[in-house]
Amino acid sequence: MDFPELAERLAKVRETVADRQHRSGLGHAVRIVAITKTHGADAVRAAARVGLTDVGENRVQEALPKLAHSADAAMRWHLVGGLQRNKVRQIVGVFALIQSVDRIELAVELQRRCPAGTRQPVLVQVNCSAEPQKGGVEPGDLLRLLDALGPLDRLEVQGLMTMAAYDADEALQRRTFASLRGLRDRAEAHGVQLPELSMGMSGDFPAAVEEGATMLRLGTSLFGERTGGEPIIPSGSRS
C-alpha cells in the first residue's frame, strides 16, 4: 500500500496545528509521531517519503519485525503502548523513546538492561483521564515516582505522556491535557525539567495542541481508517 493521501493528510494536520497554536499564542515545535499500528513496513517508508522522522508502535511484538523490514527508512522509533518487564531486554537501545514508563519496577528493569555508558530516553505516562483500564501513574503519585527515577542514571526522563478518554468531548479533552501540563509545571517547580508533553491522538489532537503538546501520536489522521492487520513484510516480498 502506497498511502497516496498521506502527504495531503499530513498537510492538513500541520495546518490544524498551526491554527490551534495561533489561537493559544504558542509557537514551539510540535513533533508528529506516525503510529503505524496494524499497517506494514510500507507505512513506515511512506512516512519517511513525506518528511516525517518519527514512527510509533503500541506492541513490541509488532514493532520489532516491522523495524527490521524498514531499516532502509531512517526513522526515530517510539514505543507508545504498555510495556511488560519481560519485554525490556528486547527494546533497550532499539527505541529512541519509550513513552510508557509508569512504575518504578519497570524503570528499574530498564536501568538494569541499559549498557553502561548509555542512556535510554523515556517519558512517564500519567493517567490523567482517571480511567481504570488505562496505564499510567496516578497524578497524585507523579512527584514520588519522579523522585524515585532520579537515581536511575541510565534513564533520561524527557517529559510526560497521557491519553484522553476515547469518548470525551473537546472540553473534557482540554481539561485532561491541561492537567498534564499543570503536572509538568508542578514537577518543574519541584526541580525536575520535563520539556516534552506527548498528548493528542487522531481524535483529539487539536485540543492537545491548544494545551501545549510538544508531541502528537497520529495514526488514522495520517493513514486513514484501519481495516485490520497487514502482513509485516518488506515491499517486493509479497507472493
Coordinates of N, CA and C in Angstrom, one line a residue:
M1 N 0.8 -1.2 0.0 CA 0.0 0.0 0.0 C 0.9 1.2 0.0
D2 N 0.6 2.2 -0.9 CA 1.4 3.3 -1.1 C 1.0 4.6 -0.3
F3 N -0.2 4.5 0.3 CA -0.8 5.7 1.1 C -0.7 7.0 0.3
P4 N -1.4 7.0 -0.9 CA -1.3 8.2 -1.8 C -1.9 9.5 -1.1
E5 N -2.7 9.4 -0.1 CA -3.3 10.6 0.5 C -2.5 11.1 1.7
L6 N -1.4 10.4 2.0 CA -0.6 10.7 3.2 C -0.1 12.2 3.2
A7 N 0.5 12.6 2.1 CA 1.0 13.9 2.0 C -0.1 15.0 2.3
E8 N -1.2 14.8 1.7 CA -2.3 15.7 1.9 C -2.8 15.7 3.3
R9 N -3.0 14.5 3.9 CA -3.4 14.4 5.2 C -2.4 15.1 6.2
L10 N -1.1 14.9 6.0 CA -0.1 15.5 6.8 C -0.2 17.0 6.7
A11 N -0.4 17.5 5.5 CA -0.5 19.0 5.3 C -1.7 19.5 6.1
K12 N -2.8 18.8 6.1 CA -4.0 19.2 6.9 C -3.7 19.2 8.4
V13 N -3.0 18.2 8.9 CA -2.6 18.1 10.3 C -1.8 19.3 10.7
R14 N -0.8 19.6 9.8 CA 0.1 20.7 10.1 C -0.6 22.0 10.1
E15 N -1.6 22.2 9.2 CA -2.4 23.4 9.2 C -3.2 23.5 10.5
T16 N -3.8 22.4 10.9 CA -4.6 22.5 12.2 C -3.7 22.8 13.4
V17 N -2.5 22.2 13.4 CA -1.5 22.5 14.5 C -1.2 24.0 14.5
A18 N -0.9 24.6 13.3 CA -0.6 26.0 13.3 C -1.7 26.8 13.7
D19 N -2.9 26.5 13.3 CA -4.1 27.3 13.6 C -4.4 27.2 15.1
R20 N -4.3 26.0 15.7 CA -4.6 25.9 17.2 C -3.5 26.6 18.0
Q21 N -2.2 26.5 17.5 CA -1.2 27.2 18.3 C -1.4 28.7 18.2
H22 N -1.8 29.2 17.0 CA -2.0 30.6 16.9 C -3.1 31.1 17.9
R23 N -4.2 30.3 18.0 CA -5.3 30.6 18.9 C -4.8 30.8 20.3
S24 N -3.8 29.9 20.7 CA -3.3 29.9 22.1 C -2.1 30.7 22.3
G25 N -1.6 31.4 21.3 CA -0.4 32.2 21.4 C 0.9 31.3 21.6
L26 N 0.9 30.1 21.0 CA 2.0 29.2 21.2 C 2.8 29.2 19.9
G27 N 4.1 28.9 20.0 CA 4.9 28.8 18.8 C 6.0 27.8 18.8
H28 N 6.0 26.9 19.8 CA 7.0 25.9 19.9 C 6.8 24.8 18.8
A29 N 7.9 24.1 18.6 CA 7.8 23.0 17.6 C 6.9 21.8 18.2
V30 N 6.1 21.2 17.3 CA 5.3 20.1 17.6 C 5.7 18.9 16.8
R31 N 6.2 17.9 17.4 CA 6.7 16.7 16.7 C 5.5 15.7 16.4
I32 N 5.4 15.2 15.2 CA 4.4 14.3 14.8 C 5.0 12.9 14.7
V33 N 4.4 12.0 15.6 CA 4.8 10.6 15.6 C 3.8 9.8 14.8
A34 N 4.2 9.2 13.7 CA 3.2 8.5 12.9 C 3.0 7.1 13.5
I35 N 1.8 6.8 13.9 CA 1.5 5.5 14.5 C 1.1 4.5 13.5
T36 N 2.0 3.5 13.2 CA 1.8 2.6 12.1 C 1.1 1.2 12.6
K37 N 0.5 1.2 13.7 CA -0.2 0.0 14.2 C -1.1 -0.6 13.2
T38 N -0.9 -1.9 13.0 CA -1.7 -2.7 12.1 C -1.3 -2.5 10.6
H39 N -0.5 -1.5 10.3 CA 0.0 -1.3 9.0 C 1.3 -2.0 8.8
G40 N 1.7 -2.3 7.6 CA 3.0 -2.9 7.4 C 4.2 -1.9 7.3
A41 N 5.3 -2.5 6.9 CA 6.5 -1.6 6.8 C 6.4 -0.6 5.8
D42 N 5.5 -0.8 4.8 CA 5.3 0.2 3.8 C 4.8 1.5 4.4
A43 N 4.1 1.5 5.5 CA 3.6 2.7 6.1 C 4.8 3.5 6.6
V44 N 5.8 2.8 7.1 CA 7.0 3.5 7.7 C 7.7 4.2 6.5
R45 N 7.9 3.5 5.4 CA 8.6 4.1 4.3 C 7.8 5.3 3.7
A46 N 6.4 5.1 3.7 CA 5.6 6.2 3.2 C 5.8 7.5 4.1
A47 N 5.8 7.2 5.4 CA 6.0 8.3 6.4 C 7.3 9.0 6.1
A48 N 8.4 8.3 5.9 CA 9.7 8.8 5.6 C 9.6 9.7 4.3
R49 N 8.9 9.2 3.3 CA 8.9 9.9 2.0 C 8.2 11.3 2.1
V50 N 7.3 11.4 3.0 CA 6.6 12.7 3.2 C 7.3 13.6 4.2
G51 N 8.5 13.2 4.7 CA 9.3 14.0 5.5 C 9.1 13.8 7.0
L52 N 8.3 12.8 7.4 CA 8.2 12.5 8.8 C 9.5 11.8 9.3
T53 N 9.8 12.0 10.5 CA 11.1 11.4 11.0 C 10.8 10.5 12.2
D54 N 9.6 10.4 12.7 CA 9.3 9.6 13.9 C 8.1 8.7 13.6
V55 N 8.2 7.4 14.0 CA 7.1 6.5 14.0 C 7.0 5.8 15.3
G56 N 5.7 5.4 15.6 CA 5.4 4.8 16.9 C 4.7 3.5 16.8
E57 N 4.9 2.6 17.7 CA 4.2 1.3 17.8 C 3.7 1.1 19.2
N58 N 2.6 0.4 19.3 CA 2.0 0.1 20.6 C 2.5 -1.2 21.1
R59 N 2.9 -2.2 20.3 CA 3.2 -3.5 20.8 C 4.6 -3.9 20.3
V60 N 5.4 -4.4 21.2 CA 6.8 -4.8 21.0 C 6.8 -5.9 19.9
Q61 N 5.9 -6.9 20.0 CA 6.0 -8.0 19.0 C 5.6 -7.6 17.6
E62 N 4.9 -6.5 17.5 CA 4.6 -6.0 16.1 C 5.7 -5.0 15.6
A63 N 6.3 -4.3 16.6 CA 7.3 -3.3 16.2 C 8.6 -3.9 15.7
L64 N 9.1 -4.9 16.4 CA 10.5 -5.4 16.1 C 10.6 -5.9 14.7
P65 N 9.7 -6.8 14.2 CA 9.9 -7.2 12.8 C 9.6 -6.1 11.8
K66 N 8.7 -5.2 12.1 CA 8.5 -4.0 11.2 C 9.7 -3.1 11.1
L67 N 10.4 -2.9 12.3 CA 11.6 -2.1 12.3 C 12.7 -2.8 11.4
A68 N 12.8 -4.1 11.5 CA 13.8 -4.8 10.7 C 13.5 -4.7 9.2
H69 N 12.2 -4.7 8.9 CA 11.8 -4.7 7.5 C 11.8 -3.3 6.9
S70 N 12.0 -2.3 7.7 CA 12.0 -0.9 7.2 C 13.3 -0.2 7.5
A71 N 14.4 -1.0 7.7 CA 15.6 -0.4 8.1 C 16.2 0.6 7.1
D72 N 15.7 0.5 5.9 CA 16.1 1.5 4.9 C 15.6 2.9 5.1
A73 N 14.5 3.0 5.9 CA 14.0 4.3 6.3 C 14.6 4.8 7.6
A74 N 15.3 5.8 7.6 CA 16.0 6.3 8.8 C 15.0 7.0 9.7
M75 N 14.4 6.3 10.6 CA 13.4 6.9 11.5 C 13.7 6.8 13.0
R76 N 13.2 7.6 13.8 CA 13.2 7.5 15.2 C 12.0 6.7 15.6
W77 N 12.2 5.6 16.4 CA 11.1 4.7 16.8 C 10.7 5.0 18.2
H78 N 9.4 5.1 18.4 CA 8.8 5.3 19.7 C 8.0 4.1 20.1
L79 N 8.1 3.7 21.4 CA 7.2 2.7 21.9 C 6.1 3.5 22.7
V80 N 4.9 3.4 22.3 CA 3.9 4.2 22.9 C 2.9 3.4 23.7
G81 N 2.9 2.1 23.6 CA 2.0 1.3 24.3 C 2.6 0.7 25.6
G82 N 1.7 0.0 26.4 CA 2.2 -0.5 27.7 C 3.3 -1.5 27.5
L83 N 4.2 -1.5 28.4 CA 5.4 -2.3 28.4 C 5.5 -3.2 29.6
Q84 N 5.7 -4.5 29.3 CA 5.9 -5.5 30.3 C 7.4 -5.7 30.6
R85 N 7.7 -6.0 31.9 CA 9.1 -6.1 32.2 C 9.8 -7.2 31.4
N86 N 9.1 -8.2 31.1 CA 9.8 -9.3 30.4 C 10.1 -9.0 28.9
K87 N 9.7 -7.8 28.4 CA 10.0 -7.4 27.1 C 11.1 -6.3 27.1
V88 N 11.5 -5.9 28.2 CA 12.5 -4.8 28.3 C 13.8 -5.1 27.6
R89 N 14.3 -6.3 27.8 CA 15.6 -6.7 27.2 C 15.6 -6.6 25.7
Q90 N 14.4 -6.7 25.1 CA 14.3 -6.7 23.6 C 14.3 -5.2 23.0
I91 N 14.1 -4.3 23.9 CA 13.8 -2.9 23.3 C 14.8 -1.9 23.7
V92 N 15.6 -2.1 24.8 CA 16.5 -1.1 25.2 C 17.5 -0.8 24.1
G93 N 17.7 0.5 23.8 CA 18.6 0.9 22.8 C 18.1 0.7 21.4
V94 N 16.9 0.1 21.2 CA 16.2 0.0 19.9 C 15.3 1.2 19.7
F95 N 14.6 1.5 20.7 CA 13.6 2.6 20.6 C 14.3 4.0 21.0
A96 N 14.1 5.0 20.2 CA 14.6 6.3 20.5 C 13.9 6.9 21.8
L97 N 12.7 6.5 22.0 CA 11.9 7.0 23.1 C 10.9 6.0 23.5
I98 N 10.9 5.6 24.8 CA 9.9 4.8 25.4 C 8.9 5.7 26.1
Q99 N 7.6 5.7 25.7 CA 6.7 6.7 26.2 C 5.8 6.2 27.3
S100 N 6.0 5.0 27.8 CA 5.0 4.4 28.7 C 5.6 3.9 30.0
V101 N 6.5 4.6 30.6 CA 7.1 4.2 31.9 C 6.1 4.8 32.9
D102 N 5.5 3.9 33.7 CA 4.5 4.3 34.7 C 4.7 3.7 36.1
R103 N 5.8 3.0 36.3 CA 6.0 2.4 37.6 C 7.5 2.2 37.8
I104 N 7.9 2.2 39.1 CA 9.3 2.1 39.4 C 9.9 0.8 39.0
E105 N 9.1 -0.3 39.2 CA 9.7 -1.6 38.9 C 10.1 -1.7 37.4
L106 N 9.3 -1.1 36.5 CA 9.6 -1.1 35.1 C 10.9 -0.3 34.9
A107 N 10.9 0.9 35.5 CA 12.1 1.7 35.3 C 13.4 1.1 35.8
V108 N 13.3 0.4 36.9 CA 14.5 -0.3 37.4 C 15.0 -1.4 36.4
E109 N 14.0 -2.1 35.8 CA 14.4 -3.1 34.8 C 15.0 -2.5 33.6
L110 N 14.5 -1.3 33.2 CA 15.1 -0.6 32.1 C 16.5 -0.2 32.4
Q111 N 16.7 0.3 33.6 CA 18.0 0.7 34.1 C 19.0 -0.5 34.1
R112 N 18.5 -1.6 34.5 CA 19.3 -2.8 34.6 C 19.8 -3.3 33.2
R113 N 18.9 -3.1 32.2 CA 19.2 -3.6 30.9 C 20.0 -2.6 30.0
C114 N 20.1 -1.4 30.5 CA 20.8 -0.4 29.7 C 22.3 -0.7 29.8
P115 N 23.1 -0.7 28.8 CA 24.5 -0.9 28.9 C 25.2 0.3 29.6
A116 N 26.2 0.0 30.3 CA 27.0 1.1 31.0 C 27.4 2.1 30.0
G117 N 27.2 3.4 30.3 CA 27.6 4.5 29.5 C 26.6 4.9 28.5
T118 N 25.4 4.3 28.6 CA 24.3 4.7 27.7 C 23.1 5.2 28.5
R119 N 22.2 5.9 27.8 CA 21.0 6.4 28.5 C 19.8 6.1 27.6
Q120 N 18.8 5.7 28.1 CA 17.5 5.4 27.4 C 16.5 6.5 27.6
P121 N 16.2 7.3 26.6 CA 15.2 8.3 26.8 C 13.8 7.7 27.1
V122 N 13.1 8.3 28.0 CA 11.7 7.8 28.4 C 10.8 9.0 28.7
L123 N 9.5 8.7 28.6 CA 8.5 9.6 29.1 C 7.8 8.8 30.2
V124 N 7.3 9.6 31.2 CA 6.4 9.0 32.2 C 5.0 9.1 31.8
Q125 N 4.3 8.0 31.8 CA 2.9 8.0 31.4 C 2.0 8.3 32.7
V126 N 1.1 9.2 32.5 CA 0.2 9.6 33.6 C -1.2 9.4 33.2
N127 N -2.0 8.8 34.1 CA -3.4 8.5 33.9 C -4.3 9.8 34.2
C128 N -4.2 10.8 33.4 CA -5.0 12.0 33.6 C -6.5 11.9 33.4
S129 N -6.9 10.8 32.7 CA -8.3 10.6 32.4 C -9.0 9.8 33.5
A130 N -8.3 9.3 34.5 CA -8.8 8.6 35.6 C -9.6 7.4 35.1
E131 N -9.2 6.7 34.1 CA -9.8 5.5 33.6 C -9.1 4.3 34.1
P132 N -9.8 3.4 34.8 CA -9.0 2.3 35.5 C -8.4 1.4 34.5
Q133 N -8.9 1.3 33.3 CA -8.3 0.3 32.3 C -7.1 0.9 31.7
K134 N -6.7 2.1 31.9 CA -5.6 2.7 31.2 C -4.4 2.6 32.1
G135 N -3.2 2.5 31.5 CA -2.0 2.5 32.2 C -1.6 4.0 32.6
G136 N -0.6 4.1 33.4 CA -0.2 5.4 33.8 C -0.2 5.6 35.3
V137 N 0.8 6.3 35.8 CA 0.8 6.6 37.2 C -0.3 7.6 37.5
E138 N -0.9 7.5 38.7 CA -1.9 8.4 39.1 C -1.3 9.8 39.3
P139 N -2.0 10.8 39.0 CA -1.4 12.2 39.1 C -0.9 12.5 40.4
G140 N -1.6 12.1 41.5 CA -1.1 12.4 42.8 C 0.2 11.7 43.2
D141 N 0.6 10.6 42.4 CA 1.8 9.9 42.7 C 3.0 10.3 41.8
L142 N 2.7 11.2 40.9 CA 3.8 11.5 39.9 C 5.1 12.0 40.6
L143 N 5.0 13.0 41.5 CA 6.2 13.5 42.0 C 7.0 12.5 42.8
R144 N 6.3 11.6 43.5 CA 7.0 10.5 44.1 C 7.8 9.6 43.1
L145 N 7.1 9.3 42.0 CA 7.7 8.5 41.0 C 8.9 9.2 40.4
L146 N 8.8 10.5 40.1 CA 9.9 11.2 39.5 C 11.1 11.2 40.5
D147 N 10.8 11.4 41.8 CA 11.9 11.3 42.8 C 12.6 10.0 42.8
A148 N 11.8 8.9 42.6 CA 12.4 7.6 42.6 C 13.2 7.3 41.3
L149 N 12.8 8.0 40.2 CA 13.5 7.8 39.0 C 14.9 8.6 39.0
G150 N 15.0 9.6 39.8 CA 16.2 10.4 39.8 C 17.5 9.7 39.9
P151 N 17.6 8.7 40.8 CA 18.9 8.0 40.9 C 19.2 7.0 39.7
L152 N 18.3 6.8 38.9 CA 18.5 5.8 37.8 C 19.2 6.5 36.6
D153 N 20.5 6.5 36.7 CA 21.3 7.3 35.8 C 21.4 6.9 34.4
R154 N 20.8 5.7 34.1 CA 20.8 5.2 32.7 C 19.5 5.5 32.0
L155 N 18.6 6.2 32.7 CA 17.4 6.7 32.1 C 17.4 8.2 32.0
E156 N 16.9 8.7 30.8 CA 16.8 10.1 30.6 C 15.3 10.4 30.5
V157 N 14.7 11.0 31.6 CA 13.3 11.3 31.6 C 13.1 12.6 30.9
Q158 N 12.5 12.6 29.8 CA 12.3 13.8 28.9 C 11.0 14.5 29.1
G159 N 10.0 13.8 29.7 CA 8.7 14.5 29.8 C 7.6 13.5 30.2
L160 N 6.4 13.9 29.9 CA 5.2 13.2 30.3 C 4.3 12.8 29.1
M161 N 3.5 11.8 29.3 CA 2.6 11.3 28.3 C 1.3 11.0 28.9
T162 N 0.2 11.3 28.2 CA -1.2 10.9 28.6 C -2.1 10.7 27.5
M163 N -3.3 10.1 27.8 CA -4.3 9.9 26.8 C -5.6 10.4 27.4
A164 N -6.4 11.1 26.6 CA -7.8 11.5 27.0 C -8.7 10.3 26.8
A165 N -9.9 10.3 27.4 CA -10.9 9.3 27.2 C -11.3 9.3 25.8
Y166 N -11.6 8.1 25.3 CA -11.9 8.0 23.9 C -13.2 8.8 23.5
D167 N -14.2 8.8 24.4 CA -15.4 9.4 24.1 C -15.6 10.8 24.7
A168 N -14.5 11.4 25.1 CA -14.5 12.7 25.7 C -14.8 13.8 24.6
D169 N -15.6 14.8 25.0 CA -15.8 15.9 24.2 C -14.6 16.9 24.3
E170 N -14.6 17.9 23.5 CA -13.4 18.7 23.4 C -13.1 19.4 24.8
A171 N -14.2 19.8 25.5 CA -14.0 20.5 26.8 C -13.3 19.5 27.7
L172 N -13.7 18.2 27.8 CA -13.1 17.3 28.6 C -11.7 16.9 28.2
Q173 N -11.5 16.8 26.8 CA -10.1 16.6 26.3 C -9.2 17.7 26.8
R174 N -9.6 18.9 26.7 CA -8.8 20.0 27.1 C -8.5 20.0 28.6
R175 N -9.5 19.6 29.4 CA -9.2 19.5 30.9 C -8.1 18.4 31.1
T176 N -8.3 17.3 30.4 CA -7.3 16.2 30.6 C -5.9 16.7 30.2
F177 N -5.8 17.4 29.1 CA -4.4 17.8 28.6 C -3.9 18.9 29.5
A178 N -4.8 19.8 29.9 CA -4.4 20.9 30.8 C -3.9 20.3 32.1
S179 N -4.5 19.2 32.6 CA -4.0 18.5 33.8 C -2.6 18.1 33.6
L180 N -2.2 17.5 32.5 CA -0.8 17.0 32.3 C 0.1 18.2 32.3
R181 N -0.3 19.3 31.6 CA 0.6 20.5 31.6 C 0.8 21.0 33.0
G182 N -0.3 21.0 33.8 CA -0.2 21.5 35.2 C 0.8 20.6 36.0
L183 N 0.7 19.3 35.8 CA 1.6 18.4 36.5 C 3.0 18.6 36.0
R184 N 3.3 18.9 34.8 CA 4.6 19.2 34.3 C 5.1 20.5 35.0
D185 N 4.3 21.5 35.1 CA 4.7 22.7 35.7 C 5.0 22.5 37.2
R186 N 4.2 21.7 37.9 CA 4.5 21.3 39.3 C 5.8 20.6 39.4
A187 N 6.1 19.7 38.5 CA 7.3 18.9 38.6 C 8.5 19.8 38.3
E188 N 8.4 20.8 37.4 CA 9.5 21.7 37.2 C 9.7 22.6 38.4
A189 N 8.7 23.0 39.0 CA 8.8 23.8 40.3 C 9.5 22.9 41.3
H190 N 9.3 21.6 41.3 CA 9.9 20.7 42.2 C 11.4 20.4 41.8
G191 N 11.8 20.9 40.7 CA 13.2 20.7 40.3 C 13.5 19.7 39.2
V192 N 12.4 19.2 38.6 CA 12.6 18.2 37.5 C 12.1 18.8 36.2
Q193 N 13.1 18.9 35.3 CA 12.8 19.5 34.0 C 12.2 18.5 33.0
L194 N 11.0 18.8 32.5 CA 10.3 17.9 31.6 C 9.8 18.6 30.4
P195 N 10.7 18.7 29.4 CA 10.3 19.6 28.2 C 9.2 19.0 27.3
E196 N 9.1 17.6 27.3 CA 8.2 17.0 26.4 C 6.8 16.7 27.0
L197 N 5.7 17.1 26.2 CA 4.4 16.7 26.6 C 3.8 15.9 25.4
S198 N 3.8 14.6 25.5 CA 3.2 13.8 24.5 C 1.7 13.6 24.8
M199 N 0.9 14.3 24.0 CA -0.6 14.2 24.3 C -1.3 14.6 23.0
G200 N -2.3 13.8 22.7 CA -3.0 14.1 21.4 C -2.9 13.0 20.4
M201 N -4.0 12.4 20.1 CA -4.1 11.4 19.0 C -5.1 11.9 18.0
S202 N -5.4 11.0 17.0 CA -6.2 11.5 15.9 C -7.5 12.1 16.2
G203 N -8.2 11.6 17.3 CA -9.5 12.1 17.6 C -9.5 13.3 18.5
D204 N -8.3 13.7 19.0 CA -8.3 14.8 20.0 C -7.1 15.7 19.9
F205 N -6.3 15.6 18.8 CA -5.0 16.3 18.8 C -5.2 17.9 18.8
P206 N -6.3 18.4 18.1 CA -6.4 19.9 18.2 C -6.5 20.4 19.6
A207 N -7.2 19.7 20.5 CA -7.3 20.2 21.9 C -5.9 20.1 22.6
A208 N -5.2 19.0 22.3 CA -3.9 18.8 22.9 C -2.9 19.9 22.5
V209 N -3.0 20.3 21.2 CA -2.1 21.4 20.7 C -2.4 22.7 21.5
E210 N -3.7 23.0 21.6 CA -4.0 24.2 22.4 C -3.5 24.2 23.8
E211 N -3.4 23.0 24.4 CA -2.9 22.9 25.8 C -1.4 22.7 25.9
G212 N -0.7 22.8 24.8 CA 0.7 22.8 24.9 C 1.5 21.6 24.5
A213 N 0.8 20.7 23.8 CA 1.5 19.4 23.4 C 2.8 19.8 22.6
T214 N 3.8 19.0 22.8 CA 5.0 19.1 22.0 C 5.2 17.9 21.1
M215 N 4.3 16.9 21.3 CA 4.4 15.6 20.5 C 3.0 15.1 20.3
L216 N 2.6 14.7 19.1 CA 1.3 14.1 18.8 C 1.6 12.7 18.3
R217 N 0.7 11.8 18.6 CA 0.7 10.4 18.2 C -0.4 10.1 17.3
L218 N -0.2 10.1 16.0 CA -1.3 10.1 15.0 C -1.2 8.9 14.1
G219 N -2.3 8.2 14.0 CA -2.4 7.1 13.1 C -3.4 7.3 12.0
T220 N -4.7 7.3 12.4 CA -5.8 7.4 11.5 C -5.8 8.8 10.7
S221 N -5.4 9.8 11.4 CA -5.3 11.1 10.7 C -4.3 11.1 9.6
L222 N -3.4 10.2 9.6 CA -2.4 10.2 8.5 C -2.6 9.1 7.5
F223 N -3.0 7.9 8.0 CA -3.1 6.7 7.2 C -4.5 6.3 6.8
G224 N -5.5 6.9 7.4 CA -6.9 6.6 7.2 C -7.3 5.5 8.2
E225 N -8.6 5.2 8.1 CA -9.2 4.2 9.0 C -8.5 2.8 8.8
R226 N -8.3 2.2 9.9 CA -7.7 0.8 9.9 C -8.7 -0.2 9.5
T227 N -8.4 -1.1 8.7 CA -9.3 -2.2 8.3 C -8.8 -3.6 8.7
G228 N -7.8 -3.6 9.6 CA -7.3 -4.9 10.1 C -5.8 -4.9 9.9
G229 N -5.2 -6.0 10.4 CA -3.7 -6.1 10.3 C -3.3 -6.4 8.8
E230 N -2.1 -5.9 8.6 CA -1.5 -6.1 7.3 C -0.2 -6.9 7.5
P231 N 0.2 -7.9 6.7 CA 1.4 -8.6 6.9 C 2.6 -7.7 7.0
I232 N 3.4 -7.9 8.0 CA 4.6 -7.1 8.1 C 5.7 -7.7 7.4
I233 N 5.8 -7.4 6.1 CA 6.8 -8.0 5.2 C 7.3 -6.9 4.4
P234 N 8.5 -6.9 3.9 CA 9.0 -5.8 3.1 C 8.4 -5.7 1.7
S235 N 8.4 -4.5 1.2 CA 7.8 -4.4 -0.2 C 8.6 -5.3 -1.2
G236 N 7.9 -5.8 -2.1 CA 8.6 -6.7 -3.1 C 8.6 -8.1 -2.6
S237 N 8.2 -8.4 -1.4 CA 8.3 -9.8 -0.9 C 6.9 -10.5 -0.9
R238 N 5.9 -9.8 -1.4 CA 4.6 -10.4 -1.5 C 4.5 -11.4 -2.6
S239 N 3.8 -12.5 -2.3 CA 3.6 -13.5 -3.2 C 2.3 -13.5 -3.9

